[in-house]
Coordinates of C-alpha atoms in Angstrom, one line a residue:
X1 CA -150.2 -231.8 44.4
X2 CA -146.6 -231.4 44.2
X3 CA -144.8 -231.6 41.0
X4 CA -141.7 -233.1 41.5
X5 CA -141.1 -234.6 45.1
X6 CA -142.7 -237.9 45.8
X7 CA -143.0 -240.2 49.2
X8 CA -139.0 -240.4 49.4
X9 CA -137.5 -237.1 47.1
X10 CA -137.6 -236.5 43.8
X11 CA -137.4 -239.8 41.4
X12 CA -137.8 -240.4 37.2
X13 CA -136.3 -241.5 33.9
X14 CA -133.1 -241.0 33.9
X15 CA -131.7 -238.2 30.8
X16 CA -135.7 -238.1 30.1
X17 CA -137.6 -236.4 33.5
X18 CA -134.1 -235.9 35.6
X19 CA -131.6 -234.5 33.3
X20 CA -129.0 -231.8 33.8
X21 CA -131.0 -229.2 33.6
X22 CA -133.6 -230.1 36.0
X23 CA -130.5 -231.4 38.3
X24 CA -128.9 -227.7 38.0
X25 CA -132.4 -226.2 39.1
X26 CA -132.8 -228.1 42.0
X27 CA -129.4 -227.4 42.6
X28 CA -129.8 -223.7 42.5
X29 CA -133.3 -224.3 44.8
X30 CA -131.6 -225.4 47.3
X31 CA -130.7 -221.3 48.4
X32 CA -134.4 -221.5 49.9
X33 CA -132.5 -223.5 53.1
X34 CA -130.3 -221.2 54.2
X35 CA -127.4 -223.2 54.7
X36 CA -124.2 -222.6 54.1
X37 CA -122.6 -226.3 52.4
X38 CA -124.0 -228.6 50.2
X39 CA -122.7 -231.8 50.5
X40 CA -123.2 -234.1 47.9
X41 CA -123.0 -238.4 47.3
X42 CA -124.5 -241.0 45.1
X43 CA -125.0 -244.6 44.4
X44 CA -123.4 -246.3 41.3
X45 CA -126.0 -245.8 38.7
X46 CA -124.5 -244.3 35.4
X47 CA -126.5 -241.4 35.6
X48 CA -125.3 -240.5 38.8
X49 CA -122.4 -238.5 37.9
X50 CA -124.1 -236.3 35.4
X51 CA -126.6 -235.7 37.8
X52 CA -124.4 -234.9 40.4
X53 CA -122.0 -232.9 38.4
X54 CA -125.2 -230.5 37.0
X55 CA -126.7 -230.5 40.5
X56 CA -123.2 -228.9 42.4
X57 CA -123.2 -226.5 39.6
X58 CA -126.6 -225.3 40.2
X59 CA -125.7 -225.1 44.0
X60 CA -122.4 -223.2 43.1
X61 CA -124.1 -220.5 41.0
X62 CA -126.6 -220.3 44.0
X63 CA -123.5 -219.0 46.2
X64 CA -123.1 -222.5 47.9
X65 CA -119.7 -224.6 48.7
X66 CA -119.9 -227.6 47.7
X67 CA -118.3 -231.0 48.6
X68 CA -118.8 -233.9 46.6
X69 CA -118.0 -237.2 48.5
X70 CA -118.8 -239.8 45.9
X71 CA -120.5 -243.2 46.2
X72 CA -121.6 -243.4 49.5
X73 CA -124.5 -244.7 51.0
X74 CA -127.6 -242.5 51.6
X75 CA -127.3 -243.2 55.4
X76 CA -123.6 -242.1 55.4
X77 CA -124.6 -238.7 53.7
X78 CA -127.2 -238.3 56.3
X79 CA -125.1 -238.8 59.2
X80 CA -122.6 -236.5 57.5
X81 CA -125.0 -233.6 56.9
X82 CA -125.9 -233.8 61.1
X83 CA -122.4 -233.8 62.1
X84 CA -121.6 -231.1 59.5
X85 CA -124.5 -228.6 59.9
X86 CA -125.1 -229.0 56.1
X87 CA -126.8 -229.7 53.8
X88 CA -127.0 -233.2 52.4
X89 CA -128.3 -234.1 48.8
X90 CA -128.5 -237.7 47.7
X91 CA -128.4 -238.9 44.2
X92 CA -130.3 -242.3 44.1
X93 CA -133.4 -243.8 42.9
X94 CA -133.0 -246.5 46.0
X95 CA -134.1 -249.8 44.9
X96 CA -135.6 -249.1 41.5
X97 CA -133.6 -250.4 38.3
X98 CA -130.7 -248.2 36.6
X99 CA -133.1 -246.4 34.2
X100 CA -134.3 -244.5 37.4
X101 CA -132.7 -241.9 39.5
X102 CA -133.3 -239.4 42.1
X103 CA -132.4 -236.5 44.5
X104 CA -133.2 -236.9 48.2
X105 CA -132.5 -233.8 50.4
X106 CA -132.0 -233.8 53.9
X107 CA -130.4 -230.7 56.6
X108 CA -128.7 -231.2 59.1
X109 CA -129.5 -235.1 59.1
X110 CA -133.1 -234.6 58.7
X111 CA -135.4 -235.2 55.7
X112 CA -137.1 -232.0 54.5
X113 CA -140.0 -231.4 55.9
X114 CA -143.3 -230.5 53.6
X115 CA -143.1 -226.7 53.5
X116 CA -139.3 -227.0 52.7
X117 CA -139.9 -229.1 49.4
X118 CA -142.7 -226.5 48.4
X119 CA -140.3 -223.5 48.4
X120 CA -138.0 -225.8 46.5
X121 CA -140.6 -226.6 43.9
X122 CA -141.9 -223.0 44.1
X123 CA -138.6 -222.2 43.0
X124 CA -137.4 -224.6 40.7
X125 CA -139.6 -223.8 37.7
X126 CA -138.8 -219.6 38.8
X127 CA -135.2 -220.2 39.2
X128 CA -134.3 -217.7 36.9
X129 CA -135.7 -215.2 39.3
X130 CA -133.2 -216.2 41.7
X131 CA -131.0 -212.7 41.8
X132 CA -128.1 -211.6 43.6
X133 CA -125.9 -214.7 43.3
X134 CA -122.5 -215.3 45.0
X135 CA -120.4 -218.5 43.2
X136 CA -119.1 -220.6 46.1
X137 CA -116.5 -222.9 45.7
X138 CA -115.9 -226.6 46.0
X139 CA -114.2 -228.3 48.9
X140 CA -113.2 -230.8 50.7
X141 CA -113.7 -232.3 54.1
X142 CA -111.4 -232.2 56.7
X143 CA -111.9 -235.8 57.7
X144 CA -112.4 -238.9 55.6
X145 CA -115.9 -239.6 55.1
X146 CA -115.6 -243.2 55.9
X147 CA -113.8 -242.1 59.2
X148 CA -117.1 -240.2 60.2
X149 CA -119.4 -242.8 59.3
X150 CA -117.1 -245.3 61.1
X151 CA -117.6 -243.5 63.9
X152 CA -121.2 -244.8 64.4
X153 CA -120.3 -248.5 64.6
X154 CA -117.2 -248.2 67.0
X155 CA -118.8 -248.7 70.0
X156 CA -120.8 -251.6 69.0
X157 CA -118.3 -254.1 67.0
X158 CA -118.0 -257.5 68.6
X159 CA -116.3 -260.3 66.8
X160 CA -118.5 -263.3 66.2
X161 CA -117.9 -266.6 65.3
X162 CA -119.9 -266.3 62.0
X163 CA -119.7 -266.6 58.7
X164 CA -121.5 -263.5 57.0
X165 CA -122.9 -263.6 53.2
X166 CA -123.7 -259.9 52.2
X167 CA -125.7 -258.7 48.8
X168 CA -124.8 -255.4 48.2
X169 CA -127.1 -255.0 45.4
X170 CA -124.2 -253.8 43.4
X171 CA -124.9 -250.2 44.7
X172 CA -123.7 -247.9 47.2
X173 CA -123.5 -250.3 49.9
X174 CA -120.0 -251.6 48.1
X175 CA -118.0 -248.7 49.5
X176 CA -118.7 -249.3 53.1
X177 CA -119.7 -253.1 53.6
X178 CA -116.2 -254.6 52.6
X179 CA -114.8 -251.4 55.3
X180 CA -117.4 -252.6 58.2
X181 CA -117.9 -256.2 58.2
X182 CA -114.2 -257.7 58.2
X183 CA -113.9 -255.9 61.7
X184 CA -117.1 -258.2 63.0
X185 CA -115.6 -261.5 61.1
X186 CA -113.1 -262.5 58.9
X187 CA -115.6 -265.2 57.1
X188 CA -117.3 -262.6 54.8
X189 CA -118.9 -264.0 51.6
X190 CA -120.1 -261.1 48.8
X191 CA -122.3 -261.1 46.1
X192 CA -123.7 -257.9 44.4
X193 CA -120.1 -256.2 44.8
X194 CA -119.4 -255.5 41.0
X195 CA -121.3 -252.4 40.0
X196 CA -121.3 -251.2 36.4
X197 CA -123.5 -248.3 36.5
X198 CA -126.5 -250.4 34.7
X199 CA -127.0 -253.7 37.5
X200 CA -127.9 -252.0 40.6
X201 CA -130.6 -253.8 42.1
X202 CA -130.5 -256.4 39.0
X203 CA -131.7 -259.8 40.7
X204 CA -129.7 -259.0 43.3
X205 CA -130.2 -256.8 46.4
X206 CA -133.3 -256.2 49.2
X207 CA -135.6 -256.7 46.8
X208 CA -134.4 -259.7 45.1
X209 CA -133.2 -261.5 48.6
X210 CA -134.0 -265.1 47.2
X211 CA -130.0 -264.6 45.6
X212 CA -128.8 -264.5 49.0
X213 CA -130.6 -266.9 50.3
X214 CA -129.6 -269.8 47.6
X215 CA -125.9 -268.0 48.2
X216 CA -126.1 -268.8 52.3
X217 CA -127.4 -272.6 51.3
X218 CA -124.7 -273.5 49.1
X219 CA -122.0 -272.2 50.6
X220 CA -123.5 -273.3 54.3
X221 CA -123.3 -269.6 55.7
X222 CA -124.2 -268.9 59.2
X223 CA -127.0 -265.6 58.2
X224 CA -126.6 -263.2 55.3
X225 CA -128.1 -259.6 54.5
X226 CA -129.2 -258.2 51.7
X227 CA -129.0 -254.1 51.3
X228 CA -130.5 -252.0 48.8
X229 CA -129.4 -249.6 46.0
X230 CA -128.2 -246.5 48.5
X231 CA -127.8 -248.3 51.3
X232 CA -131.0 -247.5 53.8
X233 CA -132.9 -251.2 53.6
X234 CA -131.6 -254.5 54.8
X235 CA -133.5 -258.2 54.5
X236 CA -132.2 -261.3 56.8
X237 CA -131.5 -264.6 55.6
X238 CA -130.8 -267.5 57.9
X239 CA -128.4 -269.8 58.1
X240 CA -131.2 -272.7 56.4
X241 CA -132.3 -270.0 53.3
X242 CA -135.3 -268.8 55.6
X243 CA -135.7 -264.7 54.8
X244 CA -136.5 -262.7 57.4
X245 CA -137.8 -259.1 56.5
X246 CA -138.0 -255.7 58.1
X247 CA -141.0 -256.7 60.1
X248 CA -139.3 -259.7 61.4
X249 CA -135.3 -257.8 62.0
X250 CA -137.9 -255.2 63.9
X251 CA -139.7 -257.8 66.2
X252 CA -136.1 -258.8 67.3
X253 CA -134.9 -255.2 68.3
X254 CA -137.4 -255.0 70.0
X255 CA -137.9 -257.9 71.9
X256 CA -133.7 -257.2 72.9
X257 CA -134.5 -253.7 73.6
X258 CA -137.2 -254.5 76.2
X259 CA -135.2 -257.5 78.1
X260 CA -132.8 -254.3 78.8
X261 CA -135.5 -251.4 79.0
X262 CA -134.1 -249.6 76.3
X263 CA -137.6 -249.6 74.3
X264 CA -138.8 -246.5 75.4
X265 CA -142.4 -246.0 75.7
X266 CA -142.5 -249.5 75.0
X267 CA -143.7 -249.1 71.8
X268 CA -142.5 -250.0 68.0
X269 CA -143.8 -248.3 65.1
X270 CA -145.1 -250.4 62.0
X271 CA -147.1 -249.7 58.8
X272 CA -150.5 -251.1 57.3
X273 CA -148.3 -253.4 55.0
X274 CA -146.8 -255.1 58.1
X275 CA -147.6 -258.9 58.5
X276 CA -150.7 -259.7 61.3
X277 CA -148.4 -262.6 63.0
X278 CA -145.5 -259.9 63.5
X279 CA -148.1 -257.6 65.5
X280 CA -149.6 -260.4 67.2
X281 CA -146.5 -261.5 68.6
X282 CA -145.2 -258.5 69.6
X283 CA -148.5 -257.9 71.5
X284 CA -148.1 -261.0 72.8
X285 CA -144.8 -259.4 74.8
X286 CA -146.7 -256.3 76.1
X287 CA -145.1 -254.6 73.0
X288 CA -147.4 -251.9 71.8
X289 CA -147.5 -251.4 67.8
X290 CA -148.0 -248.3 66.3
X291 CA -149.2 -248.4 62.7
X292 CA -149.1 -245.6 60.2
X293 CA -149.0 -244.9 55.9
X294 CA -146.5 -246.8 53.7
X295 CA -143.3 -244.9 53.9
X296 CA -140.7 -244.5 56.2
X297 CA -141.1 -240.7 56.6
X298 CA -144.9 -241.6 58.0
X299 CA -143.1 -243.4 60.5
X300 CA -140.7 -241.0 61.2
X301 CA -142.9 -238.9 61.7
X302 CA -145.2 -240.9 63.9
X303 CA -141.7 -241.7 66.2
X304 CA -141.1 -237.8 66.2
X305 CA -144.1 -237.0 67.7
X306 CA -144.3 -239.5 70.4
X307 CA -141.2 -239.7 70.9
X308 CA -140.3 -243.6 70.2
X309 CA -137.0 -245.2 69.1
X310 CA -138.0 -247.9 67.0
X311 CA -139.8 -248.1 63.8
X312 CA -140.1 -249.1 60.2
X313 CA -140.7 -251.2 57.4
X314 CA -140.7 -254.8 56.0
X315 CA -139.2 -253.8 53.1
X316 CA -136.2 -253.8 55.4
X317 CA -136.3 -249.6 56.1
X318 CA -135.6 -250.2 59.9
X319 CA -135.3 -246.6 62.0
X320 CA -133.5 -247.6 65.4
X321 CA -132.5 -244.1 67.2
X322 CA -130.4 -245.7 69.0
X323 CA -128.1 -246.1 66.1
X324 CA -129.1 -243.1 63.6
X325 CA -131.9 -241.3 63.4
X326 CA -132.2 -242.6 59.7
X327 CA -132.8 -246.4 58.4
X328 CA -129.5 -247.8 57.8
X329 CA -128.8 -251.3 56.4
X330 CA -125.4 -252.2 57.0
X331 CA -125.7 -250.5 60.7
X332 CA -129.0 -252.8 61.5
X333 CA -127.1 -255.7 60.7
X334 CA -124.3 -254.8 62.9
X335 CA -126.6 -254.1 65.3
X336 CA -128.4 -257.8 64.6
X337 CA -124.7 -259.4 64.6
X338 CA -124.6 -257.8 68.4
X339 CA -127.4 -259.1 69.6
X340 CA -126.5 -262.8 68.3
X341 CA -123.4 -262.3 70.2
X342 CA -125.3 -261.0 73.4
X343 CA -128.2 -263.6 73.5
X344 CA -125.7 -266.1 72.6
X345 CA -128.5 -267.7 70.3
X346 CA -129.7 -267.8 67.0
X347 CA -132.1 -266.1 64.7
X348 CA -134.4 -268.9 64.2
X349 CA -134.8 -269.4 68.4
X350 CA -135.0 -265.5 68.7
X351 CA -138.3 -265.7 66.1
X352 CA -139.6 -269.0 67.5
X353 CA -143.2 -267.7 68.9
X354 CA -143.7 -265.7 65.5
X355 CA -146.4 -267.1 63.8
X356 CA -147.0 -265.3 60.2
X357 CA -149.9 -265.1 58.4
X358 CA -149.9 -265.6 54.5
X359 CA -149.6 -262.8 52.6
X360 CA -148.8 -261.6 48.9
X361 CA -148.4 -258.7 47.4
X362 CA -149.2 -257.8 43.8
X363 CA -147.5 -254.8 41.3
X364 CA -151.0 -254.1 38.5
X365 CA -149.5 -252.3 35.7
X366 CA -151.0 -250.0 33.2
X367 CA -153.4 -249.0 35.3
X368 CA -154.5 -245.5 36.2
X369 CA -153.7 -245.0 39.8
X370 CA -157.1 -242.5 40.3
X371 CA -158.7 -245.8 39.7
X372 CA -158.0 -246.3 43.8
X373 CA -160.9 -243.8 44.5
X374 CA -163.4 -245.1 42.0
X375 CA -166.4 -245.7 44.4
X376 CA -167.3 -248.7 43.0
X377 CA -163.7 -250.0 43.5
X378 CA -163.3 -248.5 46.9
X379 CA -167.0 -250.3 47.9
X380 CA -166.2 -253.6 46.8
X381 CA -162.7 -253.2 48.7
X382 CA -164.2 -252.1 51.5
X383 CA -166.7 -255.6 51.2
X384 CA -164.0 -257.6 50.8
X385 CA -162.4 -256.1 54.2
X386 CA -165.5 -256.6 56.1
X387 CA -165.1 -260.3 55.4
X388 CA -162.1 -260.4 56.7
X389 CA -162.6 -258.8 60.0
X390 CA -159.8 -259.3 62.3
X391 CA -158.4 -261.9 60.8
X392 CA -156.6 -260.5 57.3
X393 CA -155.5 -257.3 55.9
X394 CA -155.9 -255.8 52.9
X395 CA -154.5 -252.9 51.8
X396 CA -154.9 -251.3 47.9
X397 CA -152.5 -248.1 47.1
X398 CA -150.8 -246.3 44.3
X399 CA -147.2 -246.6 44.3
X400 CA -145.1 -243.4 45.6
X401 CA -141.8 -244.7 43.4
X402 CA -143.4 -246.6 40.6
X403 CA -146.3 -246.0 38.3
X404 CA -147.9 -249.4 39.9
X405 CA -151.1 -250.1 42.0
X406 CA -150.0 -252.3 44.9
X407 CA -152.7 -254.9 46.2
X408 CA -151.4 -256.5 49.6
X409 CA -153.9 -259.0 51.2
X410 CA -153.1 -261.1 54.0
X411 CA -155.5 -263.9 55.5
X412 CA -155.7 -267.0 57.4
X413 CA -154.6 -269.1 53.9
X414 CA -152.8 -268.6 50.8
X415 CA -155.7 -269.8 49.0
X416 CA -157.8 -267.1 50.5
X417 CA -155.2 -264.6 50.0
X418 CA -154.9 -265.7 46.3
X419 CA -159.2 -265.1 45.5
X420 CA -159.0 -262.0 47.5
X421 CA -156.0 -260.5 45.0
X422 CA -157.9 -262.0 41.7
X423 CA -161.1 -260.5 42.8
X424 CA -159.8 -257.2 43.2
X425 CA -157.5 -257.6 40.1
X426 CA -160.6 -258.2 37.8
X427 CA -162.4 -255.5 39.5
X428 CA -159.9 -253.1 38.0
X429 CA -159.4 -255.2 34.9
X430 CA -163.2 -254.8 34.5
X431 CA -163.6 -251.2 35.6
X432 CA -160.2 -250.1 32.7
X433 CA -162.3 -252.7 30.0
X434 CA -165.2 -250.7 30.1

């Protein structure tokens, strides 16, 4: 069981579990990958600079240079580390609140791969082993890292007659949005663009996309997105208010892709959270679905080994390696702003013969996650999903980024859906009572 990495990097309290000193060891770790740069990048949490100040020390004592590039979006750092043969480290906690923060690693563009993060942990707790250090030295890069992330967009900007509301979830997004989007319209409408280090994600953002979507109303937009703390989701809204998640953004690649047979293998990569109706209707165009775990790297992983280029999540992590071989928000809804402008058409006609299926999903607190593999739970789960058959979902997990249990049902009614999620709730109510 590791000790520090989760499903997406490393990720605590802020000053309490990721503090300098932990952010210097992992810095220091990092010698185990055998690179020879470290570039480093953040979102706009107030804990980010400490963390990234004590993390390029550690990597300087370990004989690295270093080059910190500032806010930046944890796509941007990805793409960075590939076209820099680095090292790339991430300081973000993503879409939790601003108490949280985190340390995602990635080499060479790529996330680290399970052996990598156990020498790190092997040698975070024994860094004082570490012998023989050289002190590197910080620099600089020799281009503008906006110019190099820039560079993935250039061949795909179109101008469209649109006008654009964006959420940047007052996080890292808010460096490179206001840079992109004025060169695919000049009707751009922001919300979520006044970070100050403690509202990042704060009713705003991916996860909060029902600010957008009263935003696009009022002020009649023509479609909005919604990004996430670092920059790597991105949720839809529609010119009426109507959101359209991951799942949905997906189902439109895809169906783009394979008008121009440019889906290769014909195939799209999904998770167990992803709605019924979404699957159904991409089956319905002789699109095959793939589903895997919760979390994008399952996905990736799933897409690296058969080799597919489109994959993801509803929570708006969309992998299309056609763009980057990384979810990117702000470069899936450039990509989306293309493919109005080459169907000629809008969102609401390109979703037309999606039918979803009600769905919820609830967050139970205070509740020990080893609870998930009580067998009397698990049996009574495993009832309840017999009833269903092929016509619901449900799907009962501990949280990789919060200390929650997630309970995700989807059936053929929301009244259904709602005594499915109370009669597992009280199951685990009972079961903690007693």
């Amino acid at each position: 069981m590791p000790k520090y990495f989760g499903t997406d990097g490393i990720r605590g309290k802020s000053y309490e579990f990721l503090d300098e000193n932990l952010a210097r060891a992992i810095g220091r770790s990092l010698h185990v990958l055998k690179k020879s740069d470290v570039i480093v990048a953040r979102d706009t949490r107030e804990s980010g600079q400490m963390l990234s100040q004590a993390l390029i020390e550690g990597a300087l004592e370990a004989g690295f240079d270093t080059i910190d590039i500032g806010v930046m979006p944890t796509p941007a750092l990805c793409h960075i580390s590939r076209t820099r043969e680095a090292i790339g480290v991430m300081i973000t906690a993503s879409h939790n609140p601003y108490q949280d923060n985190g340390i995602k690693i990635f080499v060479s563009g790529r996330k680290l791969t399970l052996k990598e993060e156990m020498a790190i942990e092997n040698n975070i707790d024994a860094v004082s082993l570490v012998s023989e250090m050289f002190f590197g030295k910080k620099k600089s890069l020799e281009d503008d890292p906006m110019d190099i992330y820039l560079n993935l967009f250039r061949k795909m900007i179109v101008r469209v007659p649109l006008s654009i509301g964006l959420d940047l979830a007052n996080g890292a997004t808010c460096k490179t949005a206001p840079v992109v989007f004025p060169r695919f319209s000049d009707r751009i409408f922001y919300i979520g663009n006044n970070p100050d280090g403690r509202n990042i994600n704060d009713n705003v953002g991916s996860t909060h996309p029902e600010s957008l979507s009263r935003t696009v109303e009022k002020n009649k937009l023509d479609i909005g997105f919604a990004f996430d703390g670092d920059g790597d989701r991105v949720i839809m809204v529609g010119n009426d208010g109507l959101i359209y998640d991951g799942d949905m953004m997906i189902y439109i690649f895809a169906c783009y892709l394979k008008e121009r047979s440019l889906l290769k293998k014909n195939t799209v990569v999904l998770t167990k959270m992803s709605n019924l109706g979404i699957i159904k209707a991409l089956e319905s165009k002789d699109i095959n679905v793939v589903l895997t775990d919760i979390g994008d790297k399952y996905v990736m992983e799933e897409m690296d080994k058969e080799g597919y280029i489109l994959g993801g999540e509803n929570s708006g992590h969309i992998i299309n390696r056609l763009l980057l071989d990384t979810g990117d928000g702000v470069l899936n809804a450039t990509f989306m702003l293309k493919i109005l402008h080459d169907t000629e058409t809008t969102v609401s006609n390109l979703t037309k013969d999606v039918v979803l299926y009600p769905d919820k999903l609830k967050n139970l607190r205070n509740i020990d996650p080893q609870l998930t593999k009580d067998p009397d739970i698990v049996r009574f789960i495993e009832k309840r999903k017999e009833e269903l058959g092929t016509d619901g979902r449900i799907l009962v997990r501990p949280s990789g980024t919060e200390p929650v249990i997630r309970i995700a049902v989807s059936a053929k009614t929301m009244d259904e859906v709602d005594e499915i999620i109370e009669s597992i709730t009280n199951v685990f109510m009972n079961k903690t009572a007693s």
